[in-house]
Amino acid sequence: MNNIDTTRSTLDQVLDNVDELVSSNKQDLQISVRKLRTALETISANIDAITYHMEGTSRNMHEFSRYLRENPSALIRGGTPPAEEMETQESRQ
């Protein structure tokens, strides 16, 4: 029973401290929440463009790695894919 009373007393103190902390910083918390909301709205408005560009970059990296697997010497000598590969890639897009 003594442990329960001690625990309850400790919890009451913690709750009082949290209440005081929130009350004393209420304006700062409201400003932070507004700024967070603005940031999330900006990200939300641009997420489609971000996803589109990430998909295109991923596709380009996939094609580049496939080309290097087929022709590893292209890193040293350079060069471009054969014309028929370029036409195939353009038709995919």
mmCIF file of N, CA, C and O in Angstrom:
data_model
loop_
_atom_site.group_PDB
_atom_site.id
_atom_site.type_symbol
_atom_site.label_atom_id
_atom_site.label_comp_id
_atom_site.label_asym_id
_atom_site.label_seq_id
_atom_site.Cartn_x
_atom_site.Cartn_y
_atom_site.Cartn_z
ATOM 1 N N MET A 1 0.821 -1.191 0.000
ATOM 2 C CA MET A 1 0.000 0.000 0.000
ATOM 3 C C MET A 1 0.870 1.261 0.000
ATOM 4 O O MET A 1 0.532 2.245 -0.637
ATOM 5 N N ASN A 2 1.979 1.162 0.726
ATOM 6 C CA ASN A 2 2.892 2.294 0.807
ATOM 7 C C ASN A 2 3.497 2.604 -0.565
ATOM 8 O O ASN A 2 3.660 3.767 -0.935
ATOM 9 N N ASN A 3 3.823 1.558 -1.333
ATOM 10 C CA ASN A 3 4.377 1.744 -2.683
ATOM 11 C C ASN A 3 3.375 2.425 -3.613
ATOM 12 O O ASN A 3 3.737 3.259 -4.440
ATOM 13 N N ILE A 4 2.124 2.061 -3.493
ATOM 14 C CA ILE A 4 1.084 2.660 -4.330
ATOM 15 C C ILE A 4 0.944 4.140 -4.018
ATOM 16 O O ILE A 4 0.839 4.982 -4.921
ATOM 17 N N ASP A 5 0.971 4.493 -2.747
ATOM 18 C CA ASP A 5 0.875 5.903 -2.365
ATOM 19 C C ASP A 5 2.084 6.693 -2.863
ATOM 20 O O ASP A 5 1.958 7.826 -3.337
ATOM 21 N N THR A 6 3.256 6.095 -2.783
ATOM 22 C CA THR A 6 4.478 6.755 -3.264
ATOM 23 C C THR A 6 4.414 6.949 -4.778
ATOM 24 O O THR A 6 4.745 8.024 -5.293
ATOM 25 N N THR A 7 3.987 5.927 -5.470
ATOM 26 C CA THR A 7 3.871 6.006 -6.924
ATOM 27 C C THR A 7 2.856 7.065 -7.319
ATOM 28 O O THR A 7 3.099 7.868 -8.236
ATOM 29 N N ARG A 8 1.729 7.086 -6.650
ATOM 30 C CA ARG A 8 0.689 8.082 -6.930
ATOM 31 C C ARG A 8 1.199 9.496 -6.684
ATOM 32 O O ARG A 8 0.977 10.417 -7.482
ATOM 33 N N SER A 9 1.920 9.669 -5.632
ATOM 34 C CA SER A 9 2.481 10.984 -5.309
ATOM 35 C C SER A 9 3.488 11.414 -6.379
ATOM 36 O O SER A 9 3.485 12.570 -6.815
ATOM 37 N N THR A 10 4.310 10.495 -6.801
ATOM 38 C CA THR A 10 5.300 10.792 -7.857
ATOM 39 C C THR A 10 4.603 11.141 -9.167
ATOM 40 O O THR A 10 4.979 12.105 -9.845
ATOM 41 N N LEU A 11 3.574 10.409 -9.514
ATOM 42 C CA LEU A 11 2.822 10.682 -10.742
ATOM 43 C C LEU A 11 2.124 12.036 -10.676
ATOM 44 O O LEU A 11 2.074 12.765 -11.677
ATOM 45 N N ASP A 12 1.601 12.373 -9.523
ATOM 46 C CA ASP A 12 0.973 13.687 -9.362
ATOM 47 C C ASP A 12 1.979 14.806 -9.590
ATOM 48 O O ASP A 12 1.681 15.808 -10.245
ATOM 49 N N GLN A 13 3.188 14.628 -9.071
ATOM 50 C CA GLN A 13 4.238 15.631 -9.281
ATOM 51 C C GLN A 13 4.619 15.737 -10.753
ATOM 52 O O GLN A 13 4.810 16.831 -11.287
ATOM 53 N N VAL A 14 4.730 14.598 -11.412
ATOM 54 C CA VAL A 14 5.068 14.592 -12.843
ATOM 55 C C VAL A 14 3.983 15.305 -13.639
ATOM 56 O O VAL A 14 4.278 16.132 -14.513
ATOM 57 N N LEU A 15 2.745 14.998 -13.365
ATOM 58 C CA LEU A 15 1.643 15.639 -14.079
ATOM 59 C C LEU A 15 1.614 17.142 -13.831
ATOM 60 O O LEU A 15 1.349 17.930 -14.745
ATOM 61 N N ASP A 16 1.888 17.544 -12.608
ATOM 62 C CA ASP A 16 1.948 18.985 -12.306
ATOM 63 C C ASP A 16 3.072 19.657 -13.095
ATOM 64 O O ASP A 16 2.905 20.753 -13.631
ATOM 65 N N ASN A 17 4.218 18.998 -13.163
ATOM 66 C CA ASN A 17 5.345 19.545 -13.922
ATOM 67 C C ASN A 17 5.026 19.655 -15.416
ATOM 68 O O ASN A 17 5.349 20.654 -16.064
ATOM 69 N N VAL A 18 4.392 18.634 -15.970
ATOM 70 C CA VAL A 18 4.016 18.652 -17.386
ATOM 71 C C VAL A 18 3.000 19.752 -17.643
ATOM 72 O O VAL A 18 3.105 20.492 -18.633
ATOM 73 N N ASP A 19 2.024 19.877 -16.768
ATOM 74 C CA ASP A 19 1.015 20.925 -16.913
ATOM 75 C C ASP A 19 1.662 22.310 -16.885
ATOM 76 O O ASP A 19 1.344 23.181 -17.699
ATOM 77 N N GLU A 20 2.589 22.515 -15.962
ATOM 78 C CA GLU A 20 3.280 23.805 -15.869
ATOM 79 C C GLU A 20 4.124 24.061 -17.123
ATOM 80 O O GLU A 20 4.146 25.168 -17.649
ATOM 81 N N LEU A 21 4.797 23.021 -17.595
ATOM 82 C CA LEU A 21 5.638 23.154 -18.792
ATOM 83 C C LEU A 21 4.801 23.530 -20.013
ATOM 84 O O LEU A 21 5.149 24.446 -20.760
ATOM 85 N N VAL A 22 3.683 22.853 -20.198
ATOM 86 C CA VAL A 22 2.816 23.132 -21.340
ATOM 87 C C VAL A 22 2.197 24.518 -21.218
ATOM 88 O O VAL A 22 2.145 25.282 -22.182
ATOM 89 N N SER A 23 1.752 24.858 -20.038
ATOM 90 C CA SER A 23 1.125 26.170 -19.831
ATOM 91 C C SER A 23 2.108 27.307 -20.062
ATOM 92 O O SER A 23 1.773 28.324 -20.677
ATOM 93 N N SER A 24 3.333 27.152 -19.593
ATOM 94 C CA SER A 24 4.314 28.229 -19.737
ATOM 95 C C SER A 24 4.832 28.349 -21.170
ATOM 96 O O SER A 24 5.339 29.399 -21.550
ATOM 97 N N ASN A 25 4.707 27.300 -21.968
ATOM 98 C CA ASN A 25 5.200 27.323 -23.348
ATOM 99 C C ASN A 25 4.081 27.225 -24.373
ATOM 100 O O ASN A 25 4.316 26.872 -25.527
ATOM 101 N N LYS A 26 2.886 27.544 -23.971
ATOM 102 C CA LYS A 26 1.729 27.381 -24.848
ATOM 103 C C LYS A 26 1.877 28.155 -26.155
ATOM 104 O O LYS A 26 1.640 27.625 -27.235
ATOM 105 N N GLN A 27 2.326 29.398 -26.083
ATOM 106 C CA GLN A 27 2.462 30.214 -27.293
ATOM 107 C C GLN A 27 3.535 29.628 -28.222
ATOM 108 O O GLN A 27 3.332 29.551 -29.430
ATOM 109 N N ASP A 28 4.671 29.206 -27.650
ATOM 110 C CA ASP A 28 5.727 28.596 -28.461
ATOM 111 C C ASP A 28 5.242 27.311 -29.121
ATOM 112 O O ASP A 28 5.561 27.037 -30.284
ATOM 113 N N LEU A 29 4.480 26.515 -28.392
ATOM 114 C CA LEU A 29 3.943 25.280 -28.956
ATOM 115 C C LEU A 29 2.974 25.570 -30.100
ATOM 116 O O LEU A 29 2.993 24.879 -31.134
ATOM 117 N N GLN A 30 2.140 26.583 -29.950
ATOM 118 C CA GLN A 30 1.205 26.947 -31.015
ATOM 119 C C GLN A 30 1.960 27.397 -32.263
ATOM 120 O O GLN A 30 1.590 27.027 -33.383
ATOM 121 N N ILE A 31 3.008 28.198 -32.086
ATOM 122 C CA ILE A 31 3.815 28.654 -33.224
ATOM 123 C C ILE A 31 4.474 27.457 -33.910
ATOM 124 O O ILE A 31 4.475 27.363 -35.144
ATOM 125 N N SER A 32 5.009 26.533 -33.124
ATOM 126 C CA SER A 32 5.656 25.347 -33.686
ATOM 127 C C SER A 32 4.676 24.493 -34.483
ATOM 128 O O SER A 32 4.992 24.000 -35.562
ATOM 129 N N VAL A 33 3.473 24.338 -33.947
ATOM 130 C CA VAL A 33 2.448 23.546 -34.640
ATOM 131 C C VAL A 33 2.056 24.221 -35.958
ATOM 132 O O VAL A 33 1.896 23.561 -36.981
ATOM 133 N N ARG A 34 1.936 25.549 -35.957
ATOM 134 C CA ARG A 34 1.612 26.266 -37.206
ATOM 135 C C ARG A 34 2.710 26.082 -38.248
ATOM 136 O O ARG A 34 2.432 25.862 -39.425
ATOM 137 N N LYS A 35 3.969 26.196 -37.812
ATOM 138 C CA LYS A 35 5.086 26.024 -38.747
ATOM 139 C C LYS A 35 5.141 24.599 -39.286
ATOM 140 O O LYS A 35 5.406 24.385 -40.472
ATOM 141 N N LEU A 36 4.888 23.630 -38.430
ATOM 142 C CA LEU A 36 4.857 22.235 -38.863
ATOM 143 C C LEU A 36 3.740 22.016 -39.869
ATOM 144 O O LEU A 36 3.926 21.344 -40.891
ATOM 145 N N ARG A 37 2.577 22.602 -39.610
ATOM 146 C CA ARG A 37 1.447 22.473 -40.532
ATOM 147 C C ARG A 37 1.791 23.071 -41.897
ATOM 148 O O ARG A 37 1.507 22.479 -42.939
ATOM 149 N N THR A 38 2.456 24.233 -41.907
ATOM 150 C CA THR A 38 2.857 24.875 -43.162
ATOM 151 C C THR A 38 3.844 23.991 -43.922
ATOM 152 O O THR A 38 3.722 23.815 -45.141
ATOM 153 N N ALA A 39 4.809 23.432 -43.214
ATOM 154 C CA ALA A 39 5.797 22.557 -43.855
ATOM 155 C C ALA A 39 5.119 21.325 -44.455
ATOM 156 O O ALA A 39 5.419 20.931 -45.591
ATOM 157 N N LEU A 40 4.204 20.715 -43.718
ATOM 158 C CA LEU A 40 3.508 19.526 -44.219
ATOM 159 C C LEU A 40 2.624 19.853 -45.422
ATOM 160 O O LEU A 40 2.508 19.049 -46.357
ATOM 161 N N GLU A 41 1.988 21.024 -45.416
ATOM 162 C CA GLU A 41 1.181 21.431 -46.569
ATOM 163 C C GLU A 41 2.052 21.629 -47.800
ATOM 164 O O GLU A 41 1.667 21.253 -48.913
ATOM 165 N N THR A 42 3.239 22.203 -47.633
ATOM 166 C CA THR A 42 4.164 22.402 -48.754
ATOM 167 C C THR A 42 4.608 21.065 -49.325
ATOM 168 O O THR A 42 4.608 20.867 -50.545
ATOM 169 N N ILE A 43 4.974 20.148 -48.456
ATOM 170 C CA ILE A 43 5.393 18.818 -48.910
ATOM 171 C C ILE A 43 4.239 18.117 -49.604
ATOM 172 O O ILE A 43 4.408 17.514 -50.674
ATOM 173 N N SER A 44 3.065 18.220 -49.030
ATOM 174 C CA SER A 44 1.887 17.574 -49.610
ATOM 175 C C SER A 44 1.574 18.123 -50.998
ATOM 176 O O SER A 44 1.217 17.368 -51.908
ATOM 177 N N ALA A 45 1.731 19.427 -51.172
ATOM 178 C CA ALA A 45 1.434 20.044 -52.469
ATOM 179 C C ALA A 45 2.435 19.621 -53.536
ATOM 180 O O ALA A 45 2.105 19.598 -54.723
ATOM 181 N N ASN A 46 3.653 19.265 -53.138
ATOM 182 C CA ASN A 46 4.701 18.943 -54.110
ATOM 183 C C ASN A 46 5.048 17.468 -54.181
ATOM 184 O O ASN A 46 5.961 17.091 -54.912
ATOM 185 N N ILE A 47 4.359 16.631 -53.451
ATOM 186 C CA ILE A 47 4.719 15.216 -53.392
ATOM 187 C C ILE A 47 4.588 14.526 -54.748
ATOM 188 O O ILE A 47 5.382 13.648 -55.084
ATOM 189 N N ASP A 48 3.623 14.924 -55.569
ATOM 190 C CA ASP A 48 3.470 14.299 -56.882
ATOM 191 C C ASP A 48 4.675 14.586 -57.763
ATOM 192 O O ASP A 48 5.194 13.680 -58.435
ATOM 193 N N ALA A 49 5.150 15.828 -57.764
ATOM 194 C CA ALA A 49 6.326 16.181 -58.563
ATOM 195 C C ALA A 49 7.566 15.463 -58.048
ATOM 196 O O ALA A 49 8.380 14.960 -58.838
ATOM 197 N N ILE A 50 7.715 15.391 -56.742
ATOM 198 C CA ILE A 50 8.865 14.703 -56.153
ATOM 199 C C ILE A 50 8.855 13.233 -56.554
ATOM 200 O O ILE A 50 9.878 12.679 -56.985
ATOM 201 N N THR A 51 7.714 12.593 -56.441
ATOM 202 C CA THR A 51 7.588 11.179 -56.804
ATOM 203 C C THR A 51 7.854 10.961 -58.281
ATOM 204 O O THR A 51 8.534 10.005 -58.668
ATOM 205 N N TYR A 52 7.337 11.856 -59.135
ATOM 206 C CA TYR A 52 7.547 11.740 -60.577
ATOM 207 C C TYR A 52 9.039 11.789 -60.903
ATOM 208 O O TYR A 52 9.547 10.958 -61.657
ATOM 209 N N HIS A 53 9.753 12.745 -60.318
ATOM 210 C CA HIS A 53 11.183 12.883 -60.605
ATOM 211 C C HIS A 53 11.987 11.718 -60.034
ATOM 212 O O HIS A 53 12.958 11.266 -60.660
ATOM 213 N N MET A 54 11.593 11.213 -58.879
ATOM 214 C CA MET A 54 12.289 10.054 -58.316
ATOM 215 C C MET A 54 12.078 8.825 -59.195
ATOM 216 O O MET A 54 12.997 8.036 -59.398
ATOM 217 N N GLU A 55 10.879 8.668 -59.745
ATOM 218 C CA GLU A 55 10.605 7.536 -60.624
ATOM 219 C C GLU A 55 11.447 7.627 -61.897
ATOM 220 O O GLU A 55 12.028 6.649 -62.345
ATOM 221 N N GLY A 56 11.537 8.833 -62.470
ATOM 222 C CA GLY A 56 12.346 9.020 -63.671
ATOM 223 C C GLY A 56 13.814 8.759 -63.408
ATOM 224 O O GLY A 56 14.500 8.105 -64.214
ATOM 225 N N THR A 57 14.307 9.230 -62.288
ATOM 226 C CA THR A 57 15.705 8.998 -61.931
ATOM 227 C C THR A 57 15.968 7.516 -61.723
ATOM 228 O O THR A 57 16.983 6.983 -62.179
ATOM 229 N N SER A 58 15.052 6.846 -61.070
ATOM 230 C CA SER A 58 15.192 5.408 -60.846
ATOM 231 C C SER A 58 15.215 4.652 -62.166
ATOM 232 O O SER A 58 16.024 3.743 -62.367
ATOM 233 N N ARG A 59 14.337 5.041 -63.077
ATOM 234 C CA ARG A 59 14.298 4.395 -64.394
ATOM 235 C C ARG A 59 15.618 4.618 -65.148
ATOM 236 O O ARG A 59 16.179 3.696 -65.732
ATOM 237 N N ASN A 60 16.128 5.847 -65.105
ATOM 238 C CA ASN A 60 17.393 6.143 -65.779
ATOM 239 C C ASN A 60 18.548 5.345 -65.179
ATOM 240 O O ASN A 60 19.411 4.842 -65.910
ATOM 241 N N MET A 61 18.590 5.237 -63.860
ATOM 242 C CA MET A 61 19.649 4.465 -63.209
ATOM 243 C C MET A 61 19.547 2.986 -63.570
ATOM 244 O O MET A 61 20.559 2.317 -63.773
ATOM 245 N N HIS A 62 18.321 2.477 -63.660
ATOM 246 C CA HIS A 62 18.128 1.085 -64.047
ATOM 247 C C HIS A 62 18.654 0.852 -65.469
ATOM 248 O O HIS A 62 19.375 -0.115 -65.725
ATOM 249 N N GLU A 63 18.319 1.726 -66.383
ATOM 250 C CA GLU A 63 18.782 1.591 -67.767
ATOM 251 C C GLU A 63 20.296 1.742 -67.852
ATOM 252 O O GLU A 63 20.961 1.013 -68.592
ATOM 253 N N PHE A 64 20.853 2.667 -67.090
ATOM 254 C CA PHE A 64 22.295 2.875 -67.087
ATOM 255 C C PHE A 64 23.018 1.637 -66.564
ATOM 256 O O PHE A 64 24.009 1.182 -67.155
ATOM 257 N N SER A 65 22.544 1.071 -65.461
ATOM 258 C CA SER A 65 23.200 -0.121 -64.909
ATOM 259 C C SER A 65 23.053 -1.310 -65.853
ATOM 260 O O SER A 65 23.989 -2.104 -65.995
ATOM 261 N N ARG A 66 21.906 -1.428 -66.527
ATOM 262 C CA ARG A 66 21.736 -2.510 -67.504
ATOM 263 C C ARG A 66 22.725 -2.339 -68.653
ATOM 264 O O ARG A 66 23.378 -3.296 -69.075
ATOM 265 N N TYR A 67 22.884 -1.121 -69.124
ATOM 266 C CA TYR A 67 23.818 -0.838 -70.216
ATOM 267 C C TYR A 67 25.243 -1.172 -69.791
ATOM 268 O O TYR A 67 26.010 -1.756 -70.566
ATOM 269 N N LEU A 68 25.616 -0.829 -68.561
ATOM 270 C CA LEU A 68 26.967 -1.129 -68.092
ATOM 271 C C LEU A 68 27.184 -2.626 -67.911
ATOM 272 O O LEU A 68 28.292 -3.121 -68.146
ATOM 273 N N ARG A 69 26.162 -3.360 -67.513
ATOM 274 C CA ARG A 69 26.302 -4.816 -67.410
ATOM 275 C C ARG A 69 26.545 -5.421 -68.792
ATOM 276 O O ARG A 69 27.324 -6.361 -68.942
ATOM 277 N N GLU A 70 25.866 -4.880 -69.795
ATOM 278 C CA GLU A 70 26.034 -5.394 -71.150
ATOM 279 C C GLU A 70 27.344 -4.934 -71.783
ATOM 280 O O GLU A 70 27.897 -5.623 -72.628
ATOM 281 N N ASN A 71 27.827 -3.753 -71.380
ATOM 282 C CA ASN A 71 29.020 -3.190 -72.008
ATOM 283 C C ASN A 71 29.855 -2.470 -70.938
ATOM 284 O O ASN A 71 29.890 -1.245 -70.884
ATOM 285 N N PRO A 72 30.572 -3.224 -70.071
ATOM 286 C CA PRO A 72 31.332 -2.607 -68.985
ATOM 287 C C PRO A 72 32.440 -1.674 -69.474
ATOM 288 O O PRO A 72 32.814 -0.736 -68.785
ATOM 289 N N SER A 73 32.955 -1.905 -70.666
ATOM 290 C CA SER A 73 34.044 -1.058 -71.174
ATOM 291 C C SER A 73 33.558 0.354 -71.510
ATOM 292 O O SER A 73 34.367 1.245 -71.730
ATOM 293 N N ALA A 74 32.256 0.584 -71.496
ATOM 294 C CA ALA A 74 31.723 1.913 -71.797
ATOM 295 C C ALA A 74 32.166 2.940 -70.748
ATOM 296 O O ALA A 74 32.270 4.124 -71.059
ATOM 297 N N LEU A 75 32.461 2.472 -69.541
ATOM 298 C CA LEU A 75 32.950 3.391 -68.516
ATOM 299 C C LEU A 75 34.312 3.970 -68.888
ATOM 300 O O LEU A 75 34.604 5.127 -68.618
ATOM 301 N N ILE A 76 35.139 3.165 -69.524
ATOM 302 C CA ILE A 76 36.489 3.608 -69.881
ATOM 303 C C ILE A 76 36.499 4.292 -71.244
ATOM 304 O O ILE A 76 37.044 5.375 -71.405
ATOM 305 N N ARG A 77 35.886 3.663 -72.221
ATOM 306 C CA ARG A 77 35.920 4.172 -73.590
ATOM 307 C C ARG A 77 34.843 5.209 -73.880
ATOM 308 O O ARG A 77 34.942 5.965 -74.832
ATOM 309 N N GLY A 78 33.803 5.203 -73.098
ATOM 310 C CA GLY A 78 32.681 6.097 -73.386
ATOM 311 C C GLY A 78 31.814 5.503 -74.475
ATOM 312 O O GLY A 78 31.866 4.322 -74.770
ATOM 313 N N GLY A 79 31.031 6.327 -75.085
ATOM 314 C CA GLY A 79 30.181 5.837 -76.164
ATOM 315 C C GLY A 79 28.727 5.949 -75.797
ATOM 316 O O GLY A 79 28.360 6.233 -74.661
ATOM 317 N N THR A 80 27.894 5.728 -76.785
ATOM 318 C CA THR A 80 26.461 5.788 -76.600
ATOM 319 C C THR A 80 25.854 4.457 -76.974
ATOM 320 O O THR A 80 26.457 3.683 -77.719
ATOM 321 N N PRO A 81 24.676 4.175 -76.492
ATOM 322 C CA PRO A 81 24.016 2.925 -76.872
ATOM 323 C C PRO A 81 23.737 2.914 -78.375
ATOM 324 O O PRO A 81 23.601 3.972 -78.995
ATOM 325 N N PRO A 82 23.669 1.738 -78.975
ATOM 326 C CA PRO A 82 23.310 1.647 -80.385
ATOM 327 C C PRO A 82 21.973 2.329 -80.665
ATOM 328 O O PRO A 82 21.131 2.445 -79.785
ATOM 329 N N ALA A 83 21.787 2.773 -81.900
ATOM 330 C CA ALA A 83 20.591 3.531 -82.283
ATOM 331 C C ALA A 83 19.308 2.754 -81.995
ATOM 332 O O ALA A 83 18.311 3.332 -81.564
ATOM 333 N N GLU A 84 19.309 1.451 -82.222
ATOM 334 C CA GLU A 84 18.091 0.673 -81.984
ATOM 335 C C GLU A 84 17.712 0.668 -80.501
ATOM 336 O O GLU A 84 16.536 0.672 -80.158
ATOM 337 N N GLU A 85 18.697 0.695 -79.601
ATOM 338 C CA GLU A 85 18.391 0.772 -78.177
ATOM 339 C C GLU A 85 17.775 2.116 -77.829
ATOM 340 O O GLU A 85 16.860 2.206 -77.011
ATOM 341 N N MET A 86 18.287 3.178 -78.430
ATOM 342 C CA MET A 86 17.753 4.513 -78.165
ATOM 343 C C MET A 86 16.288 4.599 -78.604
ATOM 344 O O MET A 86 15.458 5.169 -77.904
ATOM 345 N N GLU A 87 15.958 4.023 -79.771
ATOM 346 C CA GLU A 87 14.593 4.043 -80.254
ATOM 347 C C GLU A 87 13.677 3.258 -79.311
ATOM 348 O O GLU A 87 12.545 3.667 -79.038
ATOM 349 N N THR A 88 14.171 2.107 -78.795
ATOM 350 C CA THR A 88 13.387 1.291 -77.884
ATOM 351 C C THR A 88 13.120 2.069 -76.591
ATOM 352 O O THR A 88 12.013 2.056 -76.057
ATOM 353 N N GLN A 89 14.126 2.746 -76.079
ATOM 354 C CA GLN A 89 13.985 3.519 -74.855
ATOM 355 C C GLN A 89 13.005 4.667 -75.041
ATOM 356 O O GLN A 89 12.188 4.951 -74.179
ATOM 357 N N GLU A 90 13.057 5.355 -76.189
ATOM 358 C CA GLU A 90 12.154 6.460 -76.447
ATOM 359 C C GLU A 90 10.712 5.976 -76.570
ATOM 360 O O GLU A 90 9.778 6.647 -76.150
ATOM 361 N N SER A 91 10.508 4.796 -77.146
ATOM 362 C CA SER A 91 9.157 4.275 -77.301
ATOM 363 C C SER A 91 8.551 3.878 -75.949
ATOM 364 O O SER A 91 7.345 3.906 -75.779
ATOM 365 N N ARG A 92 9.385 3.526 -74.979
ATOM 366 C CA ARG A 92 8.899 3.182 -73.633
ATOM 367 C C ARG A 92 8.350 4.412 -72.914
ATOM 368 O O ARG A 92 7.469 4.311 -72.094
ATOM 369 N N GLN A 93 8.933 5.569 -73.189
ATOM 370 C CA GLN A 93 8.534 6.779 -72.482
ATOM 371 C C GLN A 93 7.355 7.351 -73.162
ATOM 372 O O GLN A 93 6.373 7.670 -72.893
#
